[in-house]
XYZ file of C-alpha atoms in Angstrom:
743
model
C 67.142 36.532 199.202
C 63.538 35.514 197.991
C 62.830 34.598 194.453
C 60.938 36.720 192.358
C 57.326 35.677 191.868
C 56.858 34.536 188.033
C 53.549 35.621 186.478
C 52.639 32.641 184.073
C 49.641 34.184 182.746
C 51.823 37.111 181.504
C 54.149 34.849 179.997
C 51.604 32.903 178.427
C 49.918 35.947 176.816
C 53.196 37.223 175.387
C 53.873 33.700 173.808
C 50.427 34.021 172.279
C 51.271 37.743 170.711
C 54.374 36.338 169.323
C 52.844 33.345 167.773
C 50.268 35.552 166.157
C 52.956 37.890 164.719
C 54.982 35.312 163.414
C 51.998 33.626 161.779
C 51.133 36.790 160.084
C 54.630 37.603 158.854
C 54.751 34.185 157.267
C 51.252 34.540 155.723
C 52.823 37.991 154.251
C 55.713 36.485 153.053
C 53.971 33.598 151.399
C 51.482 36.144 149.721
C 54.420 38.103 148.523
C 56.162 34.920 147.309
C 53.115 33.960 145.471
C 52.671 37.299 144.102
C 56.374 37.077 142.420
C 56.179 33.351 141.387
C 55.517 34.311 137.838
C 56.265 37.307 135.695
C 53.706 40.123 135.313
C 54.532 40.773 131.683
C 52.505 38.323 129.460
C 54.613 36.412 126.770
C 57.855 37.544 128.121
C 60.650 35.501 129.585
C 63.807 36.882 131.214
C 66.671 34.437 131.352
C 70.026 34.813 133.201
C 72.654 33.896 130.821
C 71.484 32.154 127.407
C 68.040 30.903 126.568
C 68.568 27.671 129.026
C 69.429 29.790 131.994
C 67.350 30.629 135.168
C 64.409 32.817 134.480
C 63.731 35.971 136.454
C 60.512 37.099 137.278
C 59.151 40.934 136.189
C 57.141 42.277 138.989
C 54.826 45.429 139.118
C 51.902 46.471 136.837
C 51.206 49.086 134.463
C 49.994 51.615 136.759
C 53.020 51.311 139.318
C 55.602 50.299 136.708
C 57.324 47.243 136.231
C 60.843 46.301 137.951
C 63.190 43.006 137.796
C 65.312 43.344 140.843
C 68.669 41.414 142.277
C 70.190 41.062 138.750
C 73.513 39.097 139.280
C 76.772 41.067 138.458
C 78.977 39.727 135.642
C 76.302 37.770 133.953
C 74.548 38.300 130.259
C 70.821 38.518 129.805
C 68.569 36.932 127.412
C 64.824 38.056 126.678
C 62.560 35.106 124.980
C 58.811 35.565 123.801
C 56.345 32.805 124.593
C 54.470 31.032 121.734
C 51.728 33.239 120.329
C 53.922 36.510 121.201
C 56.871 38.203 119.582
C 59.578 40.736 120.749
C 59.362 43.745 118.712
C 62.172 45.617 119.810
C 64.440 46.202 123.061
C 66.134 49.285 123.981
C 68.474 50.158 127.129
C 68.615 53.486 128.763
C 72.115 52.765 129.604
C 75.002 52.977 127.079
C 77.554 50.788 129.104
C 75.912 47.632 127.615
C 75.122 46.044 124.269
C 71.415 45.041 123.193
C 71.271 42.928 120.033
C 68.548 40.839 118.346
C 69.378 36.963 117.712
C 67.161 34.963 115.386
C 65.425 32.201 116.916
C 63.963 29.009 115.406
C 60.423 30.257 115.218
C 61.225 32.755 112.869
C 61.434 35.643 115.360
C 64.052 37.296 117.416
C 65.498 36.532 120.868
C 67.401 39.767 122.604
C 70.666 39.530 124.253
C 71.962 42.009 126.661
C 75.583 41.647 127.277
C 79.079 43.521 127.359
C 77.868 45.256 130.446
C 80.396 47.624 132.095
C 78.295 49.627 134.512
C 76.162 48.081 137.097
C 73.956 51.112 137.662
C 70.181 50.650 137.579
C 68.859 51.306 133.968
C 65.563 50.687 131.978
C 64.751 48.202 129.379
C 61.963 49.276 126.833
C 60.614 46.253 125.477
C 57.725 46.185 122.809
C 55.764 43.028 122.621
C 53.163 41.728 119.967
C 50.628 39.288 120.435
C 48.894 37.076 117.579
C 46.140 39.432 117.031
C 48.935 42.015 116.073
C 48.171 44.282 119.069
C 51.647 45.950 120.280
C 52.135 46.809 123.898
C 55.307 48.822 125.368
C 56.657 47.809 128.768
C 59.454 49.977 130.354
C 61.027 47.837 133.095
C 63.165 49.330 135.849
C 66.451 46.882 135.940
C 68.180 46.839 139.532
C 71.293 44.673 140.335
C 72.034 42.888 143.343
C 74.333 44.795 145.804
C 78.217 44.407 145.442
C 80.144 45.569 148.295
C 83.059 46.288 145.861
C 80.895 49.109 144.125
C 79.272 50.368 147.178
C 80.349 53.045 149.819
C 79.825 53.747 153.601
C 79.018 57.255 153.150
C 79.021 60.169 150.904
C 80.225 63.449 152.249
C 79.478 66.874 150.618
C 81.000 70.165 152.008
C 79.569 73.460 150.884
C 82.027 76.339 150.166
C 84.354 74.624 152.879
C 81.772 75.467 155.640
C 78.800 73.192 155.800
C 79.051 69.352 155.485
C 76.377 66.869 154.744
C 77.023 62.996 155.354
C 74.749 60.812 153.448
C 74.744 56.970 154.170
C 74.739 54.501 151.362
C 71.169 53.512 152.145
C 69.674 57.258 152.134
C 68.251 57.371 148.592
C 65.081 58.929 147.467
C 62.362 57.040 145.626
C 64.251 57.165 142.329
C 67.565 55.866 144.042
C 69.339 59.207 143.972
C 71.136 60.916 146.890
C 69.666 64.431 147.455
C 70.569 67.575 149.131
C 67.918 70.391 149.056
C 67.335 74.010 149.835
C 71.013 75.190 149.470
C 71.248 78.852 149.779
C 71.755 80.875 146.491
C 74.988 82.075 147.697
C 76.580 78.743 147.778
C 79.382 78.662 145.067
C 80.753 75.197 145.280
C 80.420 71.612 146.705
C 83.411 69.196 147.615
C 82.477 65.374 147.222
C 84.024 62.616 148.886
C 83.481 58.955 149.246
C 84.352 56.644 152.284
C 84.368 52.757 152.618
C 83.394 50.860 155.581
C 86.598 51.574 157.430
C 86.158 55.338 156.883
C 88.765 55.222 154.280
C 88.636 57.708 151.286
C 87.627 56.122 147.997
C 88.503 57.011 144.396
C 85.542 58.034 142.110
C 84.836 59.769 138.979
C 82.461 62.819 138.820
C 80.631 63.563 135.503
C 82.610 61.407 133.544
C 85.868 62.882 134.786
C 89.298 61.074 135.959
C 89.055 59.221 139.086
C 90.252 61.007 142.387
C 89.684 60.809 145.991
C 87.567 63.981 146.006
C 85.830 66.299 143.373
C 85.087 70.021 143.519
C 81.902 70.780 141.641
C 80.731 74.424 140.922
C 77.060 75.054 141.689
C 74.338 76.854 140.029
C 70.819 77.883 140.864
C 68.313 74.788 140.609
C 69.192 71.167 140.381
C 72.904 70.392 140.056
C 73.104 66.828 138.940
C 76.401 65.067 139.723
C 77.094 61.502 138.226
C 79.480 59.565 140.837
C 81.103 56.611 139.168
C 82.723 54.050 141.228
C 85.127 51.516 139.170
C 86.478 47.979 140.294
C 88.144 45.501 138.333
C 86.751 47.074 134.958
C 83.256 47.217 136.251
C 81.450 50.061 137.546
C 78.486 51.483 139.063
C 77.048 54.927 138.709
C 75.448 56.934 141.655
C 73.448 60.184 141.426
C 73.966 63.210 143.623
C 71.640 66.171 143.262
C 72.386 69.345 145.156
C 69.168 71.810 144.844
C 70.079 75.166 145.293
C 68.058 78.123 145.462
C 67.714 79.883 142.058
C 68.440 83.808 141.107
C 66.235 85.329 138.636
C 69.416 86.649 136.794
C 71.061 86.148 133.533
C 74.752 85.556 133.049
C 74.706 86.236 129.594
C 72.531 87.886 126.816
C 73.506 88.146 123.058
C 71.419 89.488 120.532
C 71.674 87.979 116.922
C 72.342 91.639 115.377
C 73.899 94.541 116.936
C 75.393 95.038 120.300
C 73.923 95.662 123.694
C 74.594 99.048 125.196
C 75.733 99.129 127.948
C 77.689 95.847 127.865
C 75.830 93.268 129.583
C 76.070 92.843 133.351
C 73.676 90.658 135.368
C 72.516 93.685 137.406
C 71.648 95.743 134.791
C 68.414 95.259 133.597
C 67.746 98.099 130.702
C 69.416 98.045 127.326
C 69.552 99.254 123.833
C 70.436 97.765 120.530
C 70.978 99.535 117.180
C 70.405 97.918 113.960
C 70.447 99.010 110.262
C 67.044 99.514 108.508
C 68.022 96.236 106.370
C 67.690 94.097 109.737
C 63.856 93.162 109.718
C 64.113 90.783 112.404
C 66.248 90.012 115.663
C 66.732 87.220 118.185
C 68.318 86.927 121.600
C 70.321 84.012 123.357
C 70.189 84.163 127.146
C 71.793 81.883 129.440
C 70.415 81.945 133.019
C 72.332 81.860 136.406
C 70.053 79.476 137.600
C 69.388 76.457 135.398
C 66.033 75.616 136.649
C 64.729 79.270 135.813
C 62.088 79.652 133.186
C 63.119 82.062 130.444
C 60.501 83.978 128.296
C 61.409 86.325 125.409
C 58.432 88.370 124.504
C 56.269 85.779 126.136
C 57.787 82.705 124.240
C 59.733 80.204 126.494
C 63.323 79.700 125.488
C 65.705 77.201 126.848
C 68.867 78.764 128.685
C 71.624 78.896 126.269
C 69.399 78.509 123.061
C 68.356 81.198 120.722
C 64.892 82.878 120.781
C 62.245 83.205 118.051
C 62.939 85.700 115.538
C 61.080 89.021 116.340
C 60.025 91.225 113.773
C 61.285 94.579 113.872
C 59.559 97.746 112.733
C 61.258 101.053 111.676
C 62.114 102.935 114.710
C 61.942 101.451 118.338
C 60.881 98.018 119.200
C 60.477 96.747 122.902
C 61.875 93.504 123.702
C 61.278 91.770 127.481
C 63.226 88.854 128.530
C 61.679 87.602 131.869
C 63.164 85.027 134.089
C 61.181 82.997 136.910
C 62.929 80.855 139.229
C 61.165 77.696 140.602
C 60.332 79.642 143.936
C 58.569 82.331 141.779
C 61.085 85.172 141.930
C 61.235 87.073 138.846
C 63.369 89.693 136.978
C 62.869 91.387 133.787
C 65.611 92.718 131.137
C 64.352 95.297 128.979
C 65.835 95.858 125.459
C 64.865 98.720 123.231
C 65.978 97.760 119.533
C 66.054 100.578 117.160
C 65.643 99.895 113.460
C 67.179 102.821 111.590
C 64.236 104.091 109.572
C 64.280 103.598 105.828
C 64.762 106.960 103.837
C 61.668 107.828 102.185
C 60.612 110.522 99.675
C 57.820 111.445 97.528
C 59.921 114.249 95.801
C 61.944 114.188 92.520
C 65.511 115.158 92.054
C 64.975 115.467 88.228
C 62.555 116.078 85.498
C 63.045 116.678 81.793
C 61.258 116.552 78.596
C 62.191 114.835 75.547
C 61.253 118.132 73.803
C 61.016 121.766 75.107
C 61.972 123.233 78.315
C 60.168 123.205 81.685
C 59.415 126.695 83.310
C 60.420 127.669 86.115
C 63.641 125.467 86.224
C 63.091 122.280 88.219
C 63.133 122.259 91.846
C 61.938 119.289 93.753
C 59.697 121.799 96.143
C 57.862 123.022 92.934
C 54.948 121.062 91.724
C 53.636 122.922 88.701
C 55.525 123.721 85.421
C 54.726 124.846 81.931
C 56.343 123.988 78.672
C 56.032 124.893 74.883
C 56.745 122.773 72.096
C 56.596 123.230 68.107
C 53.679 122.071 66.301
C 55.758 119.393 64.723
C 56.098 117.707 68.107
C 53.249 115.372 68.208
C 54.362 113.399 71.253
C 56.583 113.626 74.361
C 58.197 111.889 76.837
C 58.964 112.732 80.509
C 62.024 111.556 82.257
C 61.580 111.664 86.152
C 64.471 110.959 88.685
C 63.297 110.012 92.269
C 65.068 110.997 95.336
C 63.982 107.603 96.999
C 64.980 104.609 94.857
C 62.232 102.823 96.630
C 59.522 105.303 95.327
C 57.156 104.483 92.680
C 56.585 106.986 89.646
C 53.443 107.209 87.448
C 53.120 109.424 84.308
C 49.590 110.045 83.520
C 48.759 106.585 85.406
C 51.546 104.509 83.882
C 54.519 103.179 85.833
C 58.003 104.431 84.815
C 61.226 103.425 86.534
C 63.222 106.335 88.015
C 65.664 107.813 85.547
C 63.847 106.187 82.578
C 61.935 108.047 79.814
C 58.091 107.418 80.085
C 56.162 106.100 76.924
C 55.519 108.931 74.624
C 52.208 110.997 75.386
C 50.194 112.257 72.293
C 50.084 115.975 72.237
C 46.759 117.843 71.193
C 47.453 121.091 69.595
C 46.980 123.664 72.314
C 47.147 122.804 76.041
C 48.116 119.132 77.386
C 48.270 118.347 80.899
C 50.632 115.474 82.384
C 50.719 114.401 85.797
C 53.875 112.761 87.324
C 53.007 111.154 90.800
C 55.621 110.188 93.150
C 54.586 107.675 96.030
C 56.952 106.390 98.723
C 56.805 102.961 100.271
C 54.297 104.326 103.048
C 52.000 105.548 100.503
C 52.909 109.429 100.944
C 52.683 110.940 97.342
C 53.287 114.314 95.615
C 51.982 115.070 92.083
C 54.072 117.124 89.652
C 51.858 118.889 87.052
C 52.943 119.647 83.618
C 51.042 122.169 81.465
C 52.411 121.393 78.049
C 51.392 123.733 75.078
C 51.825 122.357 71.495
C 51.905 125.332 69.138
C 49.037 125.520 66.302
C 50.058 125.139 62.955
C 51.084 128.147 60.688
C 47.532 128.146 58.989
C 45.440 128.034 62.366
C 42.894 130.773 62.480
C 40.963 129.932 65.510
C 40.779 131.719 68.639
C 41.654 130.123 72.107
C 39.230 132.543 73.935
C 36.597 135.185 73.005
C 34.515 137.297 75.425
C 32.602 140.539 75.944
C 32.952 142.868 78.766
C 29.580 143.205 80.915
C 28.023 140.784 78.451
C 26.878 137.072 78.441
C 27.802 135.050 75.368
C 25.417 132.236 73.977
C 26.402 129.734 72.976
C 29.671 129.048 75.265
C 32.692 129.955 73.522
C 34.086 127.177 71.340
C 37.041 127.629 69.035
C 35.134 126.213 66.138
C 31.767 127.971 66.546
C 31.803 131.417 64.632
C 28.491 132.977 65.505
C 27.341 134.210 68.806
C 25.118 136.546 70.399
C 25.977 138.635 73.299
C 23.493 140.068 75.780
C 24.224 143.181 77.565
C 21.904 145.518 80.104
C 20.215 148.370 78.296
C 22.569 150.888 80.355
C 25.768 149.303 79.010
C 26.721 151.879 76.279
C 30.057 150.433 75.287
C 31.801 147.050 75.580
C 35.379 145.803 74.877
C 36.183 142.491 73.054
C 38.625 140.288 74.950
C 40.483 137.617 72.833
C 43.459 135.191 72.788
C 44.541 133.167 69.499
C 45.446 129.661 69.434
C 48.431 130.665 67.357
C 49.943 133.572 69.231
C 51.358 134.839 65.909
C 48.031 135.145 64.072
C 46.778 138.746 63.478
C 43.484 140.022 64.772
C 41.005 142.621 63.496
C 38.017 143.694 65.405
C 35.773 145.726 63.259
C 38.425 146.327 60.908
C 41.061 147.495 63.384
C 43.986 145.294 64.216
C 44.874 144.695 67.863
C 47.695 142.971 69.462
C 47.068 143.303 73.228
C 44.241 140.920 73.656
C 41.429 143.251 73.748
C 39.676 145.858 71.692
C 38.971 149.567 72.080
C 35.679 150.126 73.374
C 32.701 149.890 70.957
C 29.794 151.955 71.261
C 26.515 150.097 71.359
C 23.207 150.946 69.893
C 19.874 149.878 71.536
C 19.220 146.575 70.145
C 21.363 144.424 68.013
C 25.157 145.429 67.125
C 27.159 143.216 64.836
C 30.838 142.884 65.979
C 33.117 141.200 63.559
C 36.163 139.330 64.710
C 38.707 138.538 61.732
C 41.720 136.298 62.332
C 44.543 136.060 59.822
C 46.937 132.905 60.381
C 50.574 133.127 60.713
C 50.847 131.986 56.904
C 49.071 135.344 56.008
C 46.951 133.549 53.826
C 44.347 131.574 55.903
C 41.392 133.684 57.409
C 38.264 133.091 59.408
C 35.778 135.369 60.852
C 33.928 135.264 64.268
C 30.671 137.238 64.437
C 29.364 138.647 67.599
C 25.630 139.823 67.748
C 25.734 142.201 70.936
C 22.199 142.925 71.912
C 21.580 145.937 73.999
C 18.321 145.791 75.634
C 15.650 144.557 73.162
C 16.338 143.345 69.535
C 16.106 145.826 66.764
C 18.113 144.071 64.032
C 18.357 145.232 60.571
C 19.673 142.767 57.596
C 21.673 140.677 60.222
C 21.700 137.640 62.366
C 20.718 137.537 65.819
C 21.299 134.595 68.372
C 18.181 134.439 70.694
C 17.884 131.881 73.183
C 20.609 129.676 71.701
C 19.005 129.963 68.036
C 20.129 132.024 65.193
C 17.605 134.311 63.969
C 17.625 136.762 60.772
C 16.169 140.061 60.672
C 15.977 141.660 57.103
C 16.470 145.320 56.221
C 13.336 146.367 57.471
C 13.842 144.858 60.750
C 11.393 142.127 60.219
C 12.366 138.499 61.386
C 12.408 135.880 58.706
C 10.575 132.573 59.219
C 9.981 129.501 57.039
C 12.135 130.629 53.860
C 15.370 130.764 52.374
C 17.854 133.609 53.081
C 20.830 134.562 51.103
C 23.318 136.079 53.168
C 27.088 136.919 52.261
C 26.659 134.585 49.221
C 25.473 131.794 51.168
C 21.991 130.286 51.462
C 20.129 129.412 54.887
C 16.922 128.177 55.785
C 15.016 129.551 58.577
C 11.874 127.233 59.962
C 8.332 128.276 61.027
C 9.906 129.656 64.265
C 12.474 131.884 62.440
C 15.252 129.592 63.674
C 18.276 128.770 61.349
C 18.234 125.092 60.351
C 21.037 122.561 60.034
C 21.496 119.112 58.634
C 19.000 117.515 56.425
C 15.706 119.461 55.671
C 12.896 118.846 52.993
C 11.376 121.864 51.181
C 8.904 121.905 48.240
C 9.430 118.137 47.680
C 13.133 118.431 47.430
C 15.883 117.632 50.172
C 18.871 119.912 51.116
C 21.833 119.589 53.379
C 22.859 122.470 55.849
C 26.341 122.217 57.506
C 26.617 122.904 61.183
C 26.826 126.743 60.420
C 23.209 126.465 58.570
C 25.116 126.887 54.982
C 23.441 124.988 52.274
C 25.701 122.351 50.552
C 26.297 121.805 46.924
C 28.215 119.231 44.695
C 29.274 115.739 46.316
C 28.357 115.103 49.747
C 29.372 112.207 51.960
C 26.993 111.289 54.818
C 26.917 108.105 57.016
C 28.614 105.722 54.376
C 26.734 107.125 51.432
C 27.862 109.527 48.640
C 24.681 112.178 47.613
C 24.934 114.761 44.904
C 23.624 118.076 45.629
C 22.795 120.307 42.498
C 23.759 123.840 42.231
C 20.427 124.977 43.750
C 21.226 122.509 46.672
C 18.479 119.819 45.674
C 19.611 116.267 46.145
C 19.529 114.021 42.973
C 16.982 111.181 43.480
C 16.004 108.128 41.368
C 17.943 109.689 38.227
C 20.984 109.132 36.138
C 23.487 111.934 36.274
C 26.685 112.777 34.391
C 29.617 114.423 36.030
C 32.995 114.678 34.427
C 31.952 112.405 31.480
C 30.843 109.788 33.875
C 27.466 108.432 34.479
C 26.043 107.659 38.074
C 23.018 106.457 39.368
C 21.064 107.802 42.355
C 18.365 105.607 44.075
C 14.946 106.764 45.814
C 16.951 107.847 48.862
C 19.306 109.938 46.782
C 22.263 107.398 47.681
C 24.770 106.847 44.767
C 24.519 103.316 43.817
C 27.414 100.612 43.514
C 27.276 97.204 42.009
C 24.243 95.913 40.233
C 21.213 98.214 39.677
C 17.892 97.988 38.060
C 16.458 100.747 36.169
C 13.273 100.528 33.922
C 13.593 96.934 33.585
C 17.221 96.887 32.491
C 20.286 95.972 34.659
C 23.411 98.281 35.020
C 26.836 97.656 36.767
C 28.537 100.424 38.756
C 32.184 100.211 40.192
C 33.059 100.840 43.628
C 33.201 104.697 42.644
C 29.803 104.650 41.383
C 30.967 104.886 37.704
C 28.554 103.136 35.315
C 30.468 100.409 33.371
C 30.617 99.536 29.657
C 31.805 96.840 27.348
C 33.064 93.524 28.706
C 33.358 93.216 32.569
C 34.178 90.520 35.065
C 32.022 90.625 38.114
C 32.029 87.553 40.767
C 34.101 85.467 38.481
C 31.610 85.959 35.541
C 31.867 87.708 32.347
C 29.203 90.206 31.366
C 28.638 92.600 28.359
C 27.543 96.024 28.926
C 25.980 97.986 26.064
C 27.008 101.703 25.404
C 24.063 102.845 27.254
C 25.239 100.544 30.130
C 22.419 98.184 30.064
C 23.264 94.359 30.471
C 23.345 92.335 27.287
C 21.722 88.991 27.002
C 21.280 86.492 23.906
C 23.742 86.639 20.897
C 26.547 89.055 20.677
C 28.720 89.605 17.415
C 31.760 91.919 17.843
C 32.362 92.099 14.235
C 34.544 89.165 14.286
C 33.372 86.405 16.688
C 29.968 85.281 18.221
C 29.343 85.054 21.789
C 26.328 84.146 23.835
C 25.175 85.610 27.184
C 22.346 83.758 28.885
C 19.201 85.463 30.598
C 21.220 86.427 33.610
C 23.769 88.053 31.469
C 26.553 85.563 31.866
C 28.936 84.909 28.999
C 28.601 81.199 28.160
C 31.859 78.850 27.845
C 31.579 75.143 26.883
C 28.671 73.277 25.138
C 25.118 75.095 25.203
C 21.864 74.089 23.587
C 20.238 77.230 22.081
C 16.737 76.636 20.362
C 17.312 73.045 19.894
C 20.850 73.363 18.682
C 24.339 72.637 20.476
C 26.890 75.178 20.324
C 30.307 75.134 21.682
C 32.001 78.203 22.940
C 35.811 78.384 24.121
C 37.255 79.535 27.310
C 37.092 82.907 26.004
C 33.271 82.716 25.093
C 33.952 82.531 21.428
C 31.502 80.480 19.355
C 33.472 77.668 17.449
C 32.878 76.193 14.086
C 34.301 73.539 11.639
C 36.079 70.587 12.881
C 37.294 70.636 16.486
C 39.100 67.898 18.331
C 37.502 67.551 21.621
C 37.519 64.980 24.387
C 39.870 62.817 22.316
C 37.754 62.872 19.211
C 37.364 65.039 16.169
C 33.726 66.788 16.143
C 32.287 68.702 13.007
C 30.529 71.561 14.715
C 28.661 72.650 11.628
C 26.675 69.307 12.122
C 26.308 69.697 15.783
């Protein structure tokens, strides 16, 4: 057999390739070694054991994260700060260890990590501070070295007893977790088992439960995170298995905070109703998803599964609430809830309405909105008691708020008609107004009419109960009219042209061409008080004879010859009137022939005492006003100035001073005015100088003031006591005797 020929060149080439590959690997290892020769967190030392133990480098960077690997199992660890740095705090993500600060000689703290019972990977969060005070937070991923006693060969997962997955110890994702994805949504449970290198089942715990050789876990939609714990000789390590099941956009429960869902909740039923009372102004829902990775929104607001939603405001009536579920795959379902809040009872009507005096007509009915009532003249005010049908309604009586069932503030009543408005408004602003027309009777001596009119005629001026003279214009072709009337006191007696009537209208009154006088006499209920209304009914043109005629709103007078009187006095019915140059009756102050007169609103000349705008006047029997003169009435003297005003207090007349009291009466004798004493002579003039009353002497200065104390008069000193009496003889004064005869 011939030997195979060896190609030396090819062998040499292979050797060169191997040499280059080995050199590169060594270079990479050298670079890697140089990269981890020192810790990557400035100012921090990580020791195995105490501060004197071996240091362990921390690799990584801020972007990719920091990691400290191959930590020995069964050891404690100590974190120490370099000079110029200090450790502010250290926290562990694992609850299976103790982290505590230990004071060091530099005045700061070292941190010790001990009492470790679980050797799963964990994170230390370290906050460092440099000499400038700047703080930096470092999250460090801590990884223990492998320990065969805490590891396994394979992880077996069986789904619903049908599908089996075998995951080896090294089959982890980037986060060190075991992951089974895309499980169908109809899968209900998973059986988990661990096997060692001999394919022997191992005991383990799941989700903190007791240790066993297998565990069964119910699955929900989304990520099902299963914690697997392996424990040996009181130390343990946790592994995480994540089974991702395709989600379902369904709820397994939906509970309202008030009321009950109808029909009862079922995952496959999507429309519900809830009935709540009117007092329930908000509602919330607690949804629980079948899929734990689904997103739930209640009326657009995200709610965590199993948590209570936001409070939703409820209006009266129907309110729509939407609960929308969205799975990770984008599938959605919507549950619709129609929440009906019972409408609050509202009413703007009353169930009762009474008066403190009188009775309403007709009898009260909530659907009748206008009433009348009559009270005696002695009732000067009245209260109204309204009762609302709706306890939440607002009631006002003449604009003032009144509680339901309470009596309003008393309302003053004028004689005659009074209107009271009772307004009821519900909580939505709807309102009704009850109108009460309350008539307060007039007194027994009332003689006024409430209305007065003439058929086919136009009255001037417009009727007023206290206006007693009118003109009525009728067309020339109107030969007769009736007088229509009502009295303020319905018990008064009415006569028209001497004939009594009780039915509110007269017989027909025949009219002549021109002015026709109609007299309406009213006799009060008391049978004593009377008044007269006069109507000048003018048919066609004016042809008056010795009577008043109203023309264009002004009263004129025609004498017996039918001539209109102008610019002179007229005596009619024992009363004096004055007509100006146009023939119009005058009222108020007038001046005639240098004298002032006052005519009241009916044009009648006034006499005697008269009060006008804060002053008293006296009008003589002929009506002329007293001016700049004295006058005596009832034995008392009064003074009237240039304007005819009665004077009070001091007044000067022909160089002498006089004093009148507040009623205008001239004073005499001794008087006190403004704390000073004066003496007024019998004619009322103020006295000055010496005064002897037949017993004592007094002295009054130029102002009329009585002197007290010392007074030098014509070079001699006199003394007057507190009563103004001049003293004589010996007087003990100011601690010494004085001979007043020599003063």
